GROMACS .gro file of C-alpha atoms in nm:
model
  281
    1MET     CA    1  -1.860 -10.022   1.737
    2MET     CA    2  -1.734  -9.676   1.795
    3ALA     CA    3  -1.898  -9.376   1.929
    4LYS     CA    4  -2.010  -9.135   1.668
    5ASP     CA    5  -1.906  -8.817   1.865
    6ASP     CA    6  -1.564  -8.940   1.913
    7LEU     CA    7  -1.523  -9.017   1.514
    8LEU     CA    8  -1.680  -8.663   1.457
    9ARG     CA    9  -1.443  -8.504   1.675
   10GLU     CA   10  -1.127  -8.667   1.545
   11ALA     CA   11  -1.250  -8.596   1.182
   12SER     CA   12  -1.327  -8.223   1.246
   13GLN     CA   13  -0.970  -8.178   1.388
   14ALA     CA   14  -0.811  -8.351   1.101
   15LEU     CA   15  -1.017  -8.154   0.839
   16GLU     CA   16  -0.947  -7.833   1.027
   17GLN     CA   17  -0.561  -7.886   1.022
   18ALA     CA   18  -0.595  -7.962   0.659
   19GLY     CA   19  -0.719  -7.604   0.598
   20ILE     CA   20  -1.083  -7.706   0.508
   21GLU     CA   21  -1.347  -7.442   0.602
   22ASP     CA   22  -1.633  -7.531   0.824
   23ALA     CA   23  -1.466  -7.846   0.925
   24ARG     CA   24  -1.727  -7.964   1.175
   25ARG     CA   25  -2.013  -7.931   0.918
   26GLU     CA   26  -1.790  -8.126   0.653
   27ALA     CA   27  -1.733  -8.409   0.915
   28ARG     CA   28  -2.110  -8.445   0.982
   29LEU     CA   29  -2.200  -8.456   0.611
   30LEU     CA   30  -1.943  -8.718   0.563
   31MET     CA   31  -2.099  -8.906   0.851
   32CYS     CA   32  -2.416  -8.874   0.697
   33TRP     CA   33  -2.293  -9.031   0.375
   34ALA     CA   34  -2.119  -9.311   0.557
   35THR     CA   35  -2.421  -9.394   0.768
   36GLY     CA   36  -2.693  -9.335   0.504
   37ARG     CA   37  -2.858  -9.092   0.726
   38ASP     CA   38  -2.943  -8.711   0.692
   39LEU     CA   39  -2.834  -8.426   0.934
   40GLY     CA   40  -3.151  -8.475   1.139
   41GLY     CA   41  -3.109  -8.862   1.159
   42LEU     CA   42  -2.749  -8.813   1.252
   43LEU     CA   43  -2.860  -8.664   1.607
   44SER     CA   44  -3.030  -8.984   1.713
   45LEU     CA   45  -2.699  -9.193   1.613
   46ASP     CA   46  -2.498  -9.306   1.910
   47SER     CA   47  -2.248  -9.543   1.760
   48VAL     CA   48  -2.119  -9.644   1.429
   49ASP     CA   49  -2.063 -10.010   1.318
   50THR     CA   50  -1.757 -10.141   1.162
   51SER     CA   51  -1.840 -10.108   0.784
   52GLN     CA   52  -1.964  -9.752   0.841
   53GLN     CA   53  -1.664  -9.670   1.017
   54LEU     CA   54  -1.452  -9.806   0.740
   55ARG     CA   55  -1.684  -9.611   0.487
   56PHE     CA   56  -1.638  -9.294   0.689
   57ALA     CA   57  -1.260  -9.346   0.709
   58GLU     CA   58  -1.224  -9.391   0.339
   59ALA     CA   59  -1.436  -9.068   0.260
   60LEU     CA   60  -1.233  -8.875   0.527
   61THR     CA   61  -0.906  -8.961   0.351
   62ARG     CA   62  -1.049  -8.862   0.020
   63ARG     CA   63  -1.164  -8.533   0.164
   64LEU     CA   64  -0.813  -8.457   0.330
   65ASP     CA   65  -0.677  -8.509  -0.010
   66ARG     CA   66  -0.903  -8.208  -0.108
   67GLU     CA   67  -1.136  -8.414  -0.329
   68PRO     CA   68  -1.481  -8.217  -0.319
   69LEU     CA   69  -1.749  -8.351  -0.095
   70ALA     CA   70  -1.979  -8.370  -0.384
   71PHE     CA   71  -1.750  -8.609  -0.575
   72ILE     CA   72  -1.702  -8.843  -0.265
   73THR     CA   73  -2.088  -8.862  -0.222
   74GLY     CA   74  -2.170  -8.856  -0.578
   75GLU     CA   75  -2.442  -8.597  -0.543
   76THR     CA   76  -2.501  -8.238  -0.457
   77GLY     CA   77  -2.803  -8.006  -0.434
   78PHE     CA   78  -2.901  -7.717  -0.666
   79TRP     CA   79  -3.222  -7.515  -0.655
   80THR     CA   80  -3.481  -7.752  -0.522
   81LEU     CA   81  -3.304  -8.068  -0.704
   82ASP     CA   82  -3.091  -8.340  -0.579
   83LEU     CA   83  -2.836  -8.414  -0.863
   84GLU     CA   84  -2.581  -8.667  -0.936
   85THR     CA   85  -2.225  -8.513  -0.978
   86GLY     CA   86  -1.909  -8.658  -1.161
   87ARG     CA   87  -1.562  -8.583  -1.246
   88ASP     CA   88  -1.674  -8.487  -1.600
   89THR     CA   89  -1.861  -8.180  -1.490
   90LEU     CA   90  -1.821  -7.883  -1.279
   91ILE     CA   91  -2.020  -7.917  -0.926
   92PRO     CA   92  -2.324  -7.708  -0.944
   93ARG     CA   93  -2.279  -7.406  -0.701
   94ALA     CA   94  -2.532  -7.183  -0.532
   95ASP     CA   95  -2.392  -6.863  -0.729
   96SER     CA   96  -2.550  -7.025  -1.036
   97GLU     CA   97  -2.896  -7.015  -0.891
   98ALA     CA   98  -2.887  -6.628  -0.967
   99LEU     CA   99  -2.961  -6.744  -1.330
  100ILE     CA  100  -3.277  -6.922  -1.239
  101GLU     CA  101  -3.393  -6.607  -1.031
  102ALA     CA  102  -3.313  -6.391  -1.313
  103LEU     CA  103  -3.514  -6.605  -1.533
  104LEU     CA  104  -3.816  -6.605  -1.301
  105ASP     CA  105  -3.789  -6.228  -1.290
  106ALA     CA  106  -3.777  -6.201  -1.666
  107ARG     CA  107  -4.049  -6.441  -1.735
  108PRO     CA  108  -4.307  -6.434  -1.459
  109ASP     CA  109  -4.569  -6.660  -1.634
  110ARG     CA  110  -4.468  -6.987  -1.489
  111GLU     CA  111  -4.734  -7.166  -1.714
  112ALA     CA  112  -4.569  -7.053  -2.042
  113PRO     CA  113  -4.484  -7.302  -2.286
  114LEU     CA  114  -4.123  -7.200  -2.307
  115SER     CA  115  -3.842  -7.353  -2.536
  116ILE     CA  116  -3.509  -7.344  -2.336
  117LEU     CA  117  -3.162  -7.394  -2.440
  118ASP     CA  118  -2.874  -7.477  -2.198
  119LEU     CA  119  -2.541  -7.437  -2.375
  120GLY     CA  120  -2.245  -7.615  -2.172
  121THR     CA  121  -2.508  -7.803  -1.979
  122GLY     CA  122  -2.285  -8.007  -1.737
  123THR     CA  123  -2.488  -8.163  -1.499
  124GLY     CA  124  -2.809  -8.021  -1.651
  125CYS     CA  125  -2.849  -7.816  -1.327
  126LEU     CA  126  -2.967  -7.496  -1.494
  127LEU     CA  127  -3.201  -7.658  -1.764
  128LEU     CA  128  -3.351  -7.904  -1.502
  129ALA     CA  129  -3.406  -7.613  -1.241
  130ALA     CA  130  -3.587  -7.399  -1.513
  131LEU     CA  131  -3.816  -7.690  -1.632
  132SER     CA  132  -3.900  -7.762  -1.266
  133GLU     CA  133  -4.011  -7.396  -1.233
  134TYR     CA  134  -4.211  -7.403  -1.576
  135PRO     CA  135  -4.407  -7.713  -1.613
  136GLN     CA  136  -4.502  -7.638  -1.981
  137ALA     CA  137  -4.163  -7.595  -2.093
  138THR     CA  138  -3.941  -7.808  -2.278
  139GLY     CA  139  -3.554  -7.786  -2.324
  140VAL     CA  140  -3.243  -7.901  -2.482
  141GLY     CA  141  -2.892  -7.919  -2.310
  142VAL     CA  142  -2.574  -7.924  -2.515
  143ASP     CA  143  -2.226  -8.010  -2.368
  144LEU     CA  144  -1.896  -8.079  -2.541
  145SER     CA  145  -1.842  -8.378  -2.330
  146PRO     CA  146  -2.036  -8.687  -2.416
  147GLN     CA  147  -2.013  -8.814  -2.070
  148ALA     CA  148  -2.127  -8.485  -1.929
  149ALA     CA  149  -2.445  -8.520  -2.165
  150ALA     CA  150  -2.504  -8.855  -2.025
  151LEU     CA  151  -2.480  -8.738  -1.676
  152ALA     CA  152  -2.728  -8.478  -1.737
  153ARG     CA  153  -2.961  -8.724  -1.905
  154ARG     CA  154  -2.941  -8.937  -1.588
  155ASN     CA  155  -3.034  -8.639  -1.365
  156SER     CA  156  -3.311  -8.565  -1.595
  157VAL     CA  157  -3.456  -8.908  -1.498
  158ARG     CA  158  -3.359  -8.856  -1.145
  159THR     CA  159  -3.576  -8.538  -1.126
  160GLY     CA  160  -3.857  -8.666  -1.325
  161LEU     CA  161  -3.795  -8.418  -1.617
  162GLU     CA  162  -3.670  -8.667  -1.884
  163GLU     CA  163  -3.999  -8.645  -2.087
  164ARG     CA  164  -3.938  -8.248  -2.132
  165SER     CA  165  -3.556  -8.254  -2.197
  166VAL     CA  166  -3.316  -8.364  -2.429
  167PHE     CA  167  -2.939  -8.361  -2.375
  168LEU     CA  168  -2.686  -8.360  -2.656
  169ALA     CA  169  -2.303  -8.384  -2.682
  170GLY     CA  170  -2.170  -8.110  -2.922
  171SER     CA  171  -1.971  -7.785  -2.974
  172TRP     CA  172  -2.195  -7.516  -2.846
  173ALA     CA  173  -2.492  -7.458  -3.084
  174GLU     CA  174  -2.314  -7.574  -3.397
  175ALA     CA  175  -2.531  -7.858  -3.449
  176LEU     CA  176  -2.866  -7.694  -3.356
  177ASN     CA  177  -3.108  -7.548  -3.638
  178ALA     CA  178  -3.363  -7.394  -3.412
  179ARG     CA  179  -3.461  -7.073  -3.208
  180PHE     CA  180  -3.549  -7.069  -2.836
  181ASP     CA  181  -3.735  -6.856  -2.613
  182ILE     CA  182  -3.448  -6.879  -2.351
  183VAL     CA  183  -3.095  -6.942  -2.360
  184LEU     CA  184  -2.906  -7.033  -2.035
  185SER     CA  185  -2.518  -7.082  -2.022
  186ASN     CA  186  -2.256  -7.088  -1.758
  187PRO     CA  187  -1.961  -7.073  -1.971
  188PRO     CA  188  -1.590  -7.095  -1.881
  189TYR     CA  189  -1.494  -6.767  -1.763
  190ILE     CA  190  -1.170  -6.793  -1.538
  191GLU     CA  191  -0.881  -6.624  -1.697
  192THR     CA  192  -0.611  -6.887  -1.799
  193GLY     CA  193  -0.343  -6.732  -1.582
  194ASP     CA  194  -0.560  -6.739  -1.268
  195LEU     CA  195  -0.651  -7.113  -1.308
  196SER     CA  196  -0.348  -7.243  -1.105
  197GLY     CA  197  -0.441  -7.020  -0.804
  198LEU     CA  198  -0.775  -7.175  -0.756
  199MET     CA  199  -0.872  -7.404  -0.469
  200PRO     CA  200  -0.708  -7.747  -0.467
  201GLU     CA  201  -1.058  -7.893  -0.499
  202VAL     CA  202  -1.124  -7.712  -0.834
  203VAL     CA  203  -0.763  -7.742  -0.973
  204HIS     CA  204  -0.720  -8.085  -0.917
  205TYR     CA  205  -1.062  -8.246  -0.960
  206GLU     CA  206  -1.298  -8.025  -1.175
  207PRO     CA  207  -1.254  -8.024  -1.560
  208ALA     CA  208  -1.019  -7.756  -1.683
  209ARG     CA  209  -1.215  -7.703  -2.013
  210ALA     CA  210  -1.520  -7.585  -1.810
  211LEU     CA  211  -1.322  -7.326  -1.624
  212ASP     CA  212  -1.063  -7.190  -1.870
  213GLY     CA  213  -1.223  -6.874  -2.042
  214GLY     CA  214  -0.887  -6.764  -2.226
  215ALA     CA  215  -0.648  -6.489  -2.162
  216ASP     CA  216  -0.897  -6.252  -2.045
  217GLY     CA  217  -1.174  -6.485  -1.945
  218LEU     CA  218  -1.399  -6.362  -2.231
  219GLU     CA  219  -1.342  -6.614  -2.502
  220ALA     CA  220  -1.662  -6.800  -2.468
  221TYR     CA  221  -1.870  -6.501  -2.437
  222ARG     CA  222  -1.730  -6.370  -2.793
  223ILE     CA  223  -1.849  -6.694  -2.919
  224LEU     CA  224  -2.175  -6.690  -2.744
  225CYS     CA  225  -2.273  -6.334  -2.804
  226ALA     CA  226  -2.213  -6.394  -3.185
  227ALA     CA  227  -2.439  -6.689  -3.178
  228LEU     CA  228  -2.726  -6.575  -2.965
  229PRO     CA  229  -2.908  -6.352  -3.245
  230GLY     CA  230  -2.951  -6.683  -3.437
  231LEU     CA  231  -3.049  -6.884  -3.143
  232LEU     CA  232  -3.326  -6.658  -2.992
  233VAL     CA  233  -3.669  -6.594  -3.116
  234PRO     CA  234  -3.759  -6.234  -3.149
  235GLY     CA  235  -3.798  -6.087  -2.793
  236GLY     CA  236  -3.616  -6.396  -2.653
  237HIS     CA  237  -3.396  -6.366  -2.349
  238ALA     CA  238  -3.042  -6.518  -2.285
  239ILE     CA  239  -2.911  -6.522  -1.930
  240LEU     CA  240  -2.548  -6.579  -1.879
  241GLU     CA  241  -2.331  -6.642  -1.577
  242MET     CA  242  -2.012  -6.459  -1.526
  243GLY     CA  243  -1.732  -6.384  -1.287
  244ILE     CA  244  -1.648  -6.098  -1.057
  245GLY     CA  245  -1.616  -5.787  -1.274
  246GLN     CA  246  -1.705  -5.926  -1.610
  247ILE     CA  247  -2.060  -5.786  -1.664
  248ASP     CA  248  -1.988  -5.464  -1.798
  249ALA     CA  249  -1.759  -5.644  -2.058
  250VAL     CA  250  -2.012  -5.903  -2.155
  251SER     CA  251  -2.303  -5.662  -2.182
  252ALA     CA  252  -2.072  -5.483  -2.427
  253LEU     CA  253  -2.031  -5.791  -2.635
  254GLY     CA  254  -2.419  -5.866  -2.633
  255VAL     CA  255  -2.489  -5.486  -2.731
  256GLN     CA  256  -2.241  -5.520  -3.031
  257ASN     CA  257  -2.432  -5.828  -3.171
  258GLY     CA  258  -2.761  -5.639  -3.147
  259LEU     CA  259  -2.906  -5.757  -2.809
  260GLN     CA  260  -3.020  -5.539  -2.532
  261ASP     CA  261  -2.896  -5.553  -2.180
  262VAL     CA  262  -3.228  -5.567  -1.978
  263GLY     CA  263  -3.114  -5.688  -1.636
  264HIS     CA  264  -2.835  -5.795  -1.401
  265GLN     CA  265  -2.895  -6.040  -1.085
  266LYS     CA  266  -2.679  -6.071  -0.788
  267ASP     CA  267  -2.577  -6.374  -0.614
  268LEU     CA  268  -2.616  -6.437  -0.228
  269GLY     CA  269  -2.255  -6.285  -0.205
  270GLY     CA  270  -2.359  -5.973  -0.373
  271VAL     CA  271  -2.177  -6.032  -0.695
  272GLU     CA  272  -2.339  -5.929  -1.018
  273ARG     CA  273  -2.357  -6.309  -1.131
  274ALA     CA  274  -2.638  -6.313  -1.421
  275LEU     CA  275  -2.673  -6.105  -1.729
  276VAL     CA  276  -2.982  -6.105  -1.903
  277LEU     CA  277  -2.981  -5.997  -2.281
  278GLN     CA  278  -3.297  -5.969  -2.509
  279SER     CA  279  -3.318  -6.007  -2.871
  280PRO     CA  280  -3.514  -5.724  -3.048
  281ALA     CA  281  -3.896  -5.801  -3.066
   0.00000   0.00000   0.00000
């Protein structure tokens, strides 16, 4: 047995020396995972047994190698959901919750029987969060990676939303022959030249295909905005995530394809993160 506080102190120092922000909190979260407790339960824990200590040491080593916490624990939170994560998808981020906030503003009737499409679904976080807020809605999530689509399916079961969602592997909307009330998408939007400068956690562990937006970061938006008129019902909404400073360029692409810019939503950092486009009624 070893004292929990001693382990946490040593881990926090190691994480801080490795350049990891909020090292004390990360150490506590690793300890939660190693001991099977939540942060509240950790307060009442005095010592850690040998098996838990070994599990904690292994997790700490992986984190010091800059493996993301969500890949070590295999799960993360998004909106009100607890989701499985894996190396085949991006880790859901709080920034993307701006799309759900934008959706709730655009469609305030929570009982509406909406049909929702999520392009590049990854973990399924956007579609599943939307379905959790609209109990009469149904949705389809599409991802180029079969492994990602399978992970999203598992998350639909995990969240109890499997009966209202379908997840498919395919290239954007090429295999779809339907129109939707809502299209959600968090496409790749990092300029190719900027990828190598991202955090080690992103560069070395998250899939580049889900990040690389081409030379100007707008490659996926050109494809999306051209496809949206054929995917939306009259008056339907498309809600797209984008990077810092991209919203005007993406809005222009939407307008060029006959859509209206009807709203922007900032994330918690004040960045205009979600663009709301609408097809003509």
